Each structure stands twice: as structure tokens, then as C-alpha cells.
PDB file of C-alpha atoms in Angstrom:
ATOM      1  CA  UNK A 164     -19.469 166.088  52.200  1.00  0.00           C
ATOM      2  CA  UNK A 165     -21.074 169.541  52.085  1.00  0.00           C
ATOM      3  CA  UNK A 166     -19.130 170.656  55.161  1.00  0.00           C
ATOM      4  CA  UNK A 167     -15.858 169.460  53.601  1.00  0.00           C
ATOM      5  CA  UNK A 168     -16.545 171.427  50.414  1.00  0.00           C
ATOM      6  CA  UNK A 169     -17.512 174.499  52.438  1.00  0.00           C
ATOM      7  CA  UNK A 170     -14.282 174.258  54.455  1.00  0.00           C
ATOM      8  CA  UNK A 171     -12.249 173.865  51.247  1.00  0.00           C
ATOM      9  CA  UNK A 172     -13.892 176.899  49.620  1.00  0.00           C
ATOM     10  CA  UNK A 173     -13.347 179.024  52.738  1.00  0.00           C
ATOM     11  CA  UNK A 174      -9.682 178.018  52.985  1.00  0.00           C
ATOM     12  CA  UNK A 175      -9.094 178.639  49.271  1.00  0.00           C
ATOM     13  CA  UNK A 176     -10.746 182.055  49.435  1.00  0.00           C
ATOM     14  CA  UNK A 177      -8.863 182.931  52.607  1.00  0.00           C
ATOM     15  CA  UNK A 178      -5.489 181.960  51.164  1.00  0.00           C
ATOM     16  CA  UNK A 179      -6.226 183.946  48.010  1.00  0.00           C
ATOM     17  CA  UNK A 180      -7.135 187.015  50.079  1.00  0.00           C
ATOM     18  CA  UNK A 181      -4.076 186.669  52.327  1.00  0.00           C
ATOM     19  CA  UNK A 182      -1.815 186.651  49.261  1.00  0.00           C
ATOM     20  CA  UNK A 183      -3.127 190.082  48.194  1.00  0.00           C
ATOM     21  CA  UNK A 184      -1.195 193.244  49.024  1.00  0.00           C
ATOM     22  CA  UNK A 185      -3.785 195.289  50.912  1.00  0.00           C
ATOM     23  CA  UNK A 186      -4.013 195.015  54.678  1.00  0.00           C
ATOM     24  CA  UNK A 187      -7.820 194.921  54.697  1.00  0.00           C
ATOM     25  CA  UNK A 188      -7.773 192.001  52.243  1.00  0.00           C
ATOM     26  CA  UNK A 189      -5.365 190.185  54.539  1.00  0.00           C
ATOM     27  CA  UNK A 190      -7.743 190.756  57.458  1.00  0.00           C
ATOM     28  CA  UNK A 191     -10.679 189.372  55.458  1.00  0.00           C
ATOM     29  CA  UNK A 192      -8.573 186.389  54.391  1.00  0.00           C
ATOM     30  CA  UNK A 193      -7.639 185.653  57.998  1.00  0.00           C
ATOM     31  CA  UNK A 194     -11.340 185.808  58.872  1.00  0.00           C
ATOM     32  CA  UNK A 195     -12.197 183.276  56.162  1.00  0.00           C
ATOM     33  CA  UNK A 196      -9.445 180.905  57.304  1.00  0.00           C
ATOM     34  CA  UNK A 197     -10.658 181.294  60.889  1.00  0.00           C
ATOM     35  CA  UNK A 198     -14.224 180.400  59.896  1.00  0.00           C
ATOM     36  CA  UNK A 199     -12.945 177.357  58.010  1.00  0.00           C
ATOM     37  CA  UNK A 200     -10.980 176.253  61.070  1.00  0.00           C
ATOM     38  CA  UNK A 201     -14.047 176.650  63.283  1.00  0.00           C
ATOM     39  CA  UNK A 202     -16.103 174.527  60.903  1.00  0.00           C
ATOM     40  CA  UNK A 203     -13.353 171.914  60.849  1.00  0.00           C
ATOM     41  CA  UNK A 204     -13.283 171.743  64.646  1.00  0.00           C
ATOM     42  CA  UNK A 205     -17.065 171.434  64.771  1.00  0.00           C
ATOM     43  CA  UNK A 206     -17.057 168.750  62.073  1.00  0.00           C
ATOM     44  CA  UNK A 207     -14.645 166.649  64.105  1.00  0.00           C
ATOM     45  CA  UNK A 208     -16.827 166.794  67.209  1.00  0.00           C
ATOM     46  CA  UNK A 209     -20.315 166.491  65.784  1.00  0.00           C
ATOM     47  CA  UNK A 210     -21.515 163.166  64.489  1.00  0.00           C
ATOM     48  CA  UNK A 211     -24.937 162.354  63.104  1.00  0.00           C
ATOM     49  CA  UNK A 212     -25.485 159.727  65.810  1.00  0.00           C
ATOM     50  CA  UNK A 213     -24.952 162.161  68.686  1.00  0.00           C
ATOM     51  CA  UNK A 214     -27.763 163.826  70.584  1.00  0.00           C
ATOM     52  CA  UNK A 215     -28.075 166.531  73.202  1.00  0.00           C
ATOM     53  CA  UNK A 216     -25.906 166.107  76.310  1.00  0.00           C
ATOM     54  CA  UNK A 217     -28.701 165.951  78.898  1.00  0.00           C
ATOM     55  CA  UNK A 218     -28.221 163.033  81.284  1.00  0.00           C
ATOM     56  CA  UNK A 219     -31.939 162.491  81.885  1.00  0.00           C
ATOM     57  CA  UNK A 220     -32.776 162.272  78.162  1.00  0.00           C
ATOM     58  CA  UNK A 221     -29.702 160.649  76.603  1.00  0.00           C
ATOM     59  CA  UNK A 222     -27.246 158.026  77.816  1.00  0.00           C
ATOM     60  CA  UNK A 223     -23.814 159.558  78.349  1.00  0.00           C
ATOM     61  CA  UNK A 224     -22.253 157.253  75.760  1.00  0.00           C
ATOM     62  CA  UNK A 225     -24.522 158.777  73.066  1.00  0.00           C
ATOM     63  CA  UNK A 226     -24.156 162.429  74.118  1.00  0.00           C
ATOM     64  CA  UNK A 227     -22.379 164.978  71.959  1.00  0.00           C
ATOM     65  CA  UNK A 228     -18.933 166.095  73.033  1.00  0.00           C
ATOM     66  CA  UNK A 229     -19.092 169.691  74.322  1.00  0.00           C
ATOM     67  CA  UNK A 230     -15.312 170.229  74.074  1.00  0.00           C
ATOM     68  CA  UNK A 231     -15.195 171.155  70.343  1.00  0.00           C
ATOM     69  CA  UNK A 232     -18.009 173.622  70.912  1.00  0.00           C
ATOM     70  CA  UNK A 233     -16.025 175.234  73.734  1.00  0.00           C
ATOM     71  CA  UNK A 234     -12.957 175.402  71.486  1.00  0.00           C
ATOM     72  CA  UNK A 235     -14.943 177.098  68.731  1.00  0.00           C
ATOM     73  CA  UNK A 236     -16.458 179.597  71.157  1.00  0.00           C
ATOM     74  CA  UNK A 237     -12.984 180.471  72.424  1.00  0.00           C
ATOM     75  CA  UNK A 238     -11.675 180.713  68.858  1.00  0.00           C
ATOM     76  CA  UNK A 239     -14.480 183.100  67.902  1.00  0.00           C
ATOM     77  CA  UNK A 240     -13.574 185.454  70.750  1.00  0.00           C
ATOM     78  CA  UNK A 241      -9.872 185.332  69.883  1.00  0.00           C
ATOM     79  CA  UNK A 242     -10.644 185.919  66.196  1.00  0.00           C
ATOM     80  CA  UNK A 243     -12.769 188.944  67.043  1.00  0.00           C
ATOM     81  CA  UNK A 244      -9.948 190.484  69.083  1.00  0.00           C
ATOM     82  CA  UNK A 245      -7.341 189.702  66.422  1.00  0.00           C
ATOM     83  CA  UNK A 246      -9.534 191.134  63.669  1.00  0.00           C
ATOM     84  CA  UNK A 247     -10.103 194.329  65.638  1.00  0.00           C
ATOM     85  CA  UNK A 248      -6.354 194.665  66.192  1.00  0.00           C
ATOM     86  CA  UNK A 249      -5.514 194.059  62.525  1.00  0.00           C
ATOM     87  CA  UNK A 250      -8.189 196.512  61.339  1.00  0.00           C
ATOM     88  CA  UNK A 251      -6.722 199.093  63.709  1.00  0.00           C
ATOM     89  CA  UNK A 252      -3.313 198.495  62.169  1.00  0.00           C
ATOM     90  CA  UNK A 253      -4.840 198.854  58.709  1.00  0.00           C
ATOM     91  CA  UNK A 254      -6.495 202.156  59.650  1.00  0.00           C
ATOM     92  CA  UNK A 255      -3.437 203.637  61.367  1.00  0.00           C
ATOM     93  CA  UNK A 256      -0.863 202.205  59.004  1.00  0.00           C
ATOM     94  CA  UNK A 257       1.187 204.610  56.950  1.00  0.00           C
ATOM     95  CA  UNK A 258       1.150 202.690  53.690  1.00  0.00           C
ATOM     96  CA  UNK A 259       0.373 199.191  52.483  1.00  0.00           C
ATOM     97  CA  UNK A 260       2.384 199.451  49.239  1.00  0.00           C
ATOM     98  CA  UNK A 261      -0.714 199.686  47.070  1.00  0.00           C
ATOM     99  CA  UNK A 262      -0.500 203.395  46.305  1.00  0.00           C
ATOM    100  CA  UNK A 263       1.885 206.284  46.780  1.00  0.00           C
ATOM    101  CA  UNK A 264       0.367 209.548  47.888  1.00  0.00           C
ATOM    102  CA  UNK A 265       3.379 211.147  49.544  1.00  0.00           C
ATOM    103  CA  UNK A 266       6.125 213.043  47.803  1.00  0.00           C
ATOM    104  CA  UNK A 267       9.228 210.811  47.888  1.00  0.00           C
ATOM    105  CA  UNK A 268      11.499 213.829  48.462  1.00  0.00           C
ATOM    106  CA  UNK A 269       9.523 215.012  51.448  1.00  0.00           C
ATOM    107  CA  UNK A 270      10.920 213.919  54.780  1.00  0.00           C
ATOM    108  CA  UNK A 271       8.796 211.584  56.791  1.00  0.00           C
ATOM    109  CA  UNK A 272       7.872 212.691  60.317  1.00  0.00           C
ATOM    110  CA  UNK A 273       8.336 209.081  61.401  1.00  0.00           C
ATOM    111  CA  UNK A 274      12.047 208.945  60.563  1.00  0.00           C
ATOM    112  CA  UNK A 275      14.585 209.301  63.340  1.00  0.00           C
ATOM    113  CA  UNK A 276      18.007 210.578  62.480  1.00  0.00           C
ATOM    114  CA  UNK A 277      19.741 210.711  65.838  1.00  0.00           C
ATOM    115  CA  UNK A 278      21.563 213.592  67.505  1.00  0.00           C
ATOM    116  CA  UNK A 279      24.440 213.761  65.075  1.00  0.00           C
ATOM    117  CA  UNK A 280      22.342 214.317  61.964  1.00  0.00           C
ATOM    118  CA  UNK A 281      22.528 217.688  60.313  1.00  0.00           C
ATOM    119  CA  UNK A 282      19.541 219.602  59.055  1.00  0.00           C
ATOM    120  CA  UNK A 283      19.054 219.100  55.320  1.00  0.00           C
ATOM    121  CA  UNK A 284      18.883 222.032  52.943  1.00  0.00           C
ATOM    122  CA  UNK A 285      15.356 221.172  51.826  1.00  0.00           C
ATOM    123  CA  UNK A 286      14.102 221.261  55.411  1.00  0.00           C
ATOM    124  CA  UNK A 287      15.714 224.664  55.951  1.00  0.00           C
ATOM    125  CA  UNK A 288      14.180 225.971  52.713  1.00  0.00           C
ATOM    126  CA  UNK A 289      10.721 224.748  53.766  1.00  0.00           C
ATOM    127  CA  UNK A 290      11.055 226.421  57.158  1.00  0.00           C
ATOM    128  CA  UNK A 291      12.058 229.693  55.486  1.00  0.00           C
ATOM    129  CA  UNK A 292       9.008 229.559  53.213  1.00  0.00           C
ATOM    130  CA  UNK A 293       6.672 229.222  56.186  1.00  0.00           C
TER     131      UNK A 293
END
């Protein structure tokens, strides 16, 4: 029962964090949901009647299933890589819609206008001031 409540709290906290606007909050929310999923996988494979999977100590019918543990180990590695990637996106991202620091009239260096675009008057004025 304690594991079920823990999984529910982690999922609820993760969903709440994912619904926030900031990228870092989304990353933390994904981490919480990932931890809840790992606990859920472990809870399905671990029973109180199971013991260690050593053939000389325990009959094979009573041994714990190592497959959920392998799944969780793989999920931890994938979560680490995904979290690193998302944190990189959060650090390099231009804006996450939580604040505006740039001047809206200033041209973005990330915009592409193509070959047929003409130079705007504000860009010419800025170049003349430099």
C-alpha cells in the first residue's frame, strides 16, 4: 500500500510540474514520472514471497524475477540521457515564454528572410550608428 501511495504522489507531482510553463519544471516533472514508472515496474516484479535468485540457496520456482530489475536499470539509463538532453535544451533555448527580455522591435539573429528580402530601415539605422 505504501508503494502505491508513493507512486501516486510521484505521478501527481510529475503531472503538475509538466503542466507548468518553464522548461526546467517540465524536466523535473518528467523525472518524477520516470521514478514513478520505475517503482511501478519494480512493484509488479517483486513479491514478498520471493527470495534471492541463487540456484543453490533457493528453488527456482521461489526465486525473484530478474527481468523487471533489468527493465528498471535500462529505464534509469535512458532517463539520465533524456534528462541531460532536455536540460541542454533548457540551457540553450531562446525563451520559454515565462519572461521577455528582448526588445520586440529588435530583429532576431535566428530569423531567416531569404534572398529576396530587403534590408529594413531600422537595421540600416543601427548599422549607421555603429
